[in-house]
mmCIF file of C-alpha atoms in Angstrom:
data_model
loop_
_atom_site.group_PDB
_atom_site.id
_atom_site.type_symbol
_atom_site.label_atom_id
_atom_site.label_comp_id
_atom_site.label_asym_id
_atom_site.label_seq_id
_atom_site.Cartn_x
_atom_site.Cartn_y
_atom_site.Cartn_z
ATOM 1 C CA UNK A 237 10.845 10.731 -2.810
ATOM 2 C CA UNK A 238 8.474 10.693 0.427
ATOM 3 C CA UNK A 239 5.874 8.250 -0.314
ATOM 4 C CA UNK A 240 3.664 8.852 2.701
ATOM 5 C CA UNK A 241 2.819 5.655 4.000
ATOM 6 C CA UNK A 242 0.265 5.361 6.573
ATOM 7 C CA UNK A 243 -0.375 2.466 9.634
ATOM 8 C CA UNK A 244 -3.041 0.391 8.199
ATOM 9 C CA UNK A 245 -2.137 0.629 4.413
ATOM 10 C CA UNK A 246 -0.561 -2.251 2.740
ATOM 11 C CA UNK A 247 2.497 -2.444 0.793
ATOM 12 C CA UNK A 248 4.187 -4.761 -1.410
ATOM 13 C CA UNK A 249 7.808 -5.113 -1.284
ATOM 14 C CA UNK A 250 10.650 -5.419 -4.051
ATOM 15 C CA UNK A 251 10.729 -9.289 -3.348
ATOM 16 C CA UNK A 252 7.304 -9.889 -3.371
ATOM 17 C CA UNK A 253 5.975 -9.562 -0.013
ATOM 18 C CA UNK A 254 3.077 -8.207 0.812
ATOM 19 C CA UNK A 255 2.318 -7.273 4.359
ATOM 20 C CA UNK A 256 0.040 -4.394 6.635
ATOM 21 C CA UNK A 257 1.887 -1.237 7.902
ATOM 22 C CA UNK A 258 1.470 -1.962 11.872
ATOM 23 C CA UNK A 259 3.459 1.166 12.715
ATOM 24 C CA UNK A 260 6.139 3.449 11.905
ATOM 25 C CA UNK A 261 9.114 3.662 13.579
ATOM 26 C CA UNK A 262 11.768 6.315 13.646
ATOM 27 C CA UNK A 263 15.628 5.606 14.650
ATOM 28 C CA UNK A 264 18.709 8.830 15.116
ATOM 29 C CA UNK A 265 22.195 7.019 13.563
ATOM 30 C CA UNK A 266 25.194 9.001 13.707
ATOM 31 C CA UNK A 267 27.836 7.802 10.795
ATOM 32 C CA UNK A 268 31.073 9.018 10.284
ATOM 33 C CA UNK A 269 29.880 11.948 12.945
ATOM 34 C CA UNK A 270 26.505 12.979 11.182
ATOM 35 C CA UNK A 271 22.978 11.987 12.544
ATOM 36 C CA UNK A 272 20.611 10.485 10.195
ATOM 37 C CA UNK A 273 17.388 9.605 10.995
ATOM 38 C CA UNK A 274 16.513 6.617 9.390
ATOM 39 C CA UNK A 275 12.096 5.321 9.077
ATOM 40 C CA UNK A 276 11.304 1.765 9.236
ATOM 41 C CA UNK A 277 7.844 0.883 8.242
ATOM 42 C CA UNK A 278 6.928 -2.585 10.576
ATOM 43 C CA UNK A 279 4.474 -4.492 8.394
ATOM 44 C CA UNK A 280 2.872 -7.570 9.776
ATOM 45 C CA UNK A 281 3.569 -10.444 7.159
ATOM 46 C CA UNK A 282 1.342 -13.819 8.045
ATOM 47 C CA UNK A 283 3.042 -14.846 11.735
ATOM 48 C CA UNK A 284 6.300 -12.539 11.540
ATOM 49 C CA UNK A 285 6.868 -8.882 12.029
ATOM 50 C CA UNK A 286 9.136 -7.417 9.583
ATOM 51 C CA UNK A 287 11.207 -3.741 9.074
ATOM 52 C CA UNK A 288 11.676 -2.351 6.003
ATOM 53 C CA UNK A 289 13.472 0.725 4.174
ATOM 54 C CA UNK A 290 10.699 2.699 2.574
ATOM 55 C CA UNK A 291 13.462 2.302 -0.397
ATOM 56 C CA UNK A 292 12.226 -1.296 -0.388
ATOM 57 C CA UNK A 293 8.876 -0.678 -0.699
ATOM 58 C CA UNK A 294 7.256 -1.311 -4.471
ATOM 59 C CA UNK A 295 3.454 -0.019 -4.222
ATOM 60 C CA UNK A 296 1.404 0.950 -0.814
ATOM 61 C CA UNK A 297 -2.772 1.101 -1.022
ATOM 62 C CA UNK A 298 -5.519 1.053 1.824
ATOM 63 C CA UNK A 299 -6.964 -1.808 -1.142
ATOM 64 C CA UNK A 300 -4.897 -4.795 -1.631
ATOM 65 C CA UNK A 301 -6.495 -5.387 -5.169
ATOM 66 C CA UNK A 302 -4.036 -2.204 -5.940
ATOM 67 C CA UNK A 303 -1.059 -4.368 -5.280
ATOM 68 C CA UNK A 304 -1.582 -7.582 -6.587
ATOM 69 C CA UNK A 305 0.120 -7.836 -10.423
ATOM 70 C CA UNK A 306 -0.324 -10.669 -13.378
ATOM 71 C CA UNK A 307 0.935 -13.167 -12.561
ATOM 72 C CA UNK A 308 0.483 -13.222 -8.800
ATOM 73 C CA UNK A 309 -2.085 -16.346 -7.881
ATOM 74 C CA UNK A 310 -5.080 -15.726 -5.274
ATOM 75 C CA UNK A 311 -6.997 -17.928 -3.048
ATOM 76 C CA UNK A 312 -10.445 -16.963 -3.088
ATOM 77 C CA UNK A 313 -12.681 -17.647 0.191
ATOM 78 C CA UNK A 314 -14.021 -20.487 -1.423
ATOM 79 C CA UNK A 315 -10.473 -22.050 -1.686
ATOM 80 C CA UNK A 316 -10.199 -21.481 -5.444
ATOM 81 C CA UNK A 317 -7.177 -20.375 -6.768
ATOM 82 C CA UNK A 318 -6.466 -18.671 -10.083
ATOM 83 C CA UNK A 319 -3.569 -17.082 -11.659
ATOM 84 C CA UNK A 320 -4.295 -13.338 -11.933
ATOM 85 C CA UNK A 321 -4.480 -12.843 -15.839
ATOM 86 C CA UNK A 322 -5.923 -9.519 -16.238
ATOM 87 C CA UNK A 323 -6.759 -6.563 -13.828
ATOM 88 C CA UNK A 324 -9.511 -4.519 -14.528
ATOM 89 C CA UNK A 325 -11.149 -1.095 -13.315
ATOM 90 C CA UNK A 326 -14.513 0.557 -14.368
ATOM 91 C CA UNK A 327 -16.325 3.372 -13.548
ATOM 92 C CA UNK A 328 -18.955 1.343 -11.535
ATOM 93 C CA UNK A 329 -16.889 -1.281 -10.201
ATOM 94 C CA UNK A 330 -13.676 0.227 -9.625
ATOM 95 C CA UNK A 331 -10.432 -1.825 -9.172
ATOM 96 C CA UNK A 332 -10.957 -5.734 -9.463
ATOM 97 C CA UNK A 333 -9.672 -8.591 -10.777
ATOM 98 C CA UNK A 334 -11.474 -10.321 -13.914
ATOM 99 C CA UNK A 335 -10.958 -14.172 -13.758
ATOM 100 C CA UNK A 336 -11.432 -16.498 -16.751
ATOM 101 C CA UNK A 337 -12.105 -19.895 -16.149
ATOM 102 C CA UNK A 338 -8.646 -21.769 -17.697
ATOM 103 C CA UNK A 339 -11.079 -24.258 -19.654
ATOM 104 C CA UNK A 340 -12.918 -21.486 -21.086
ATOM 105 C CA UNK A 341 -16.267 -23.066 -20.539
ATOM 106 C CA UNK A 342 -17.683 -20.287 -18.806
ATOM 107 C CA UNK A 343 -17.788 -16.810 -18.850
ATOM 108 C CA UNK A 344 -15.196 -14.486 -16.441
ATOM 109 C CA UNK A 345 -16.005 -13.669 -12.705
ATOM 110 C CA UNK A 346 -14.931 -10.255 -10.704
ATOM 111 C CA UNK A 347 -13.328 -10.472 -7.948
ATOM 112 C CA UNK A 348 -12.881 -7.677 -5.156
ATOM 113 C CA UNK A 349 -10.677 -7.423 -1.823
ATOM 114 C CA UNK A 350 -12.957 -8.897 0.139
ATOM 115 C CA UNK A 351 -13.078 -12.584 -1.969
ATOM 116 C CA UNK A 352 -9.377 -12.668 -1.648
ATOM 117 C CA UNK A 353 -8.588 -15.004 1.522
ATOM 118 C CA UNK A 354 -4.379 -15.130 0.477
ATOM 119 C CA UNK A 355 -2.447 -14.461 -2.408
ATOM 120 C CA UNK A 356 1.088 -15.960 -3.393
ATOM 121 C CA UNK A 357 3.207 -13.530 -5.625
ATOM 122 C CA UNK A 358 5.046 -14.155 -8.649
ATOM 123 C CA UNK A 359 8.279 -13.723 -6.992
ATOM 124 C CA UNK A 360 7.928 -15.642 -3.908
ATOM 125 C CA UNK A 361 7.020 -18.550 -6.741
ATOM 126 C CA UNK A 362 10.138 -17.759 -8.262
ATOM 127 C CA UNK A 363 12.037 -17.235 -4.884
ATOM 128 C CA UNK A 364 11.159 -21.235 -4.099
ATOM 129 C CA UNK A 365 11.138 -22.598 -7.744
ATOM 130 C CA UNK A 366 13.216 -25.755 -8.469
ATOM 131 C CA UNK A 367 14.939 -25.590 -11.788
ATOM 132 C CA UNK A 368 15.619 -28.623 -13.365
#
């Protein structure tokens, strides 16, 4: 199940995280007696590097529009954020996100990679939710 993930894509991870392959990194275990070597992609997520499993990894893309999912929430440049409700491809535009403006006064807006300034996923929301 070789993925082929490549320095300089990004990837999204089973929790949420999204992050930029920095390098790959190759390690020779021996358990029980048998060497394994074992890949670790280092991603660089906000201040922190991490290593992760390719196992771990949900979706990879050189286009970060690819891995954001309903329900996710971006920050736009502007500072505007918006619940992703829809994502959208055409021939002309390919991948983007169509927002609709929650009072419905005006018509949607595309959005492409290079609007997005952050994004927040749905499961690091639900990773730091309070229930009451």
């Amino acid at each position: 199940m070789e993925q082929k993930i490549e320095v300089g894509e990004y990837i999204r991870t089973e929790d949420g995280a999204i992050g930029k392959v920095k390098r790959i990194e190759t390690e020779l275990e021996e358990i029980d007696g048998i060497n394994k070597w074992h890949k670790w992609y280092v991603f660089d997520k906000n201040i922190e590097e991490i290593h992760i499993n390719e196992s771990y990894i949900k979706k990879h893309s050189f286009n970060i529009i690819d891995l954001i999912e309903e329900g996710d929430v971006i920050v736009l440049r502007d500072n505007k954020k918006y619940e992703v409700l829809k994502i959208s491809w055409s021939k002309s535009k390919g991948n983007h996100i169509h927002i609709i403006n929650s009072l419905r006064m005006q018509g949607g807006v595309d959005i492409f990679a290079y609007d997005i300034k952050s994004i927040v996923t749905k499961e690091q929301f639900k990773n730091v939710e309070y229930k009451i």
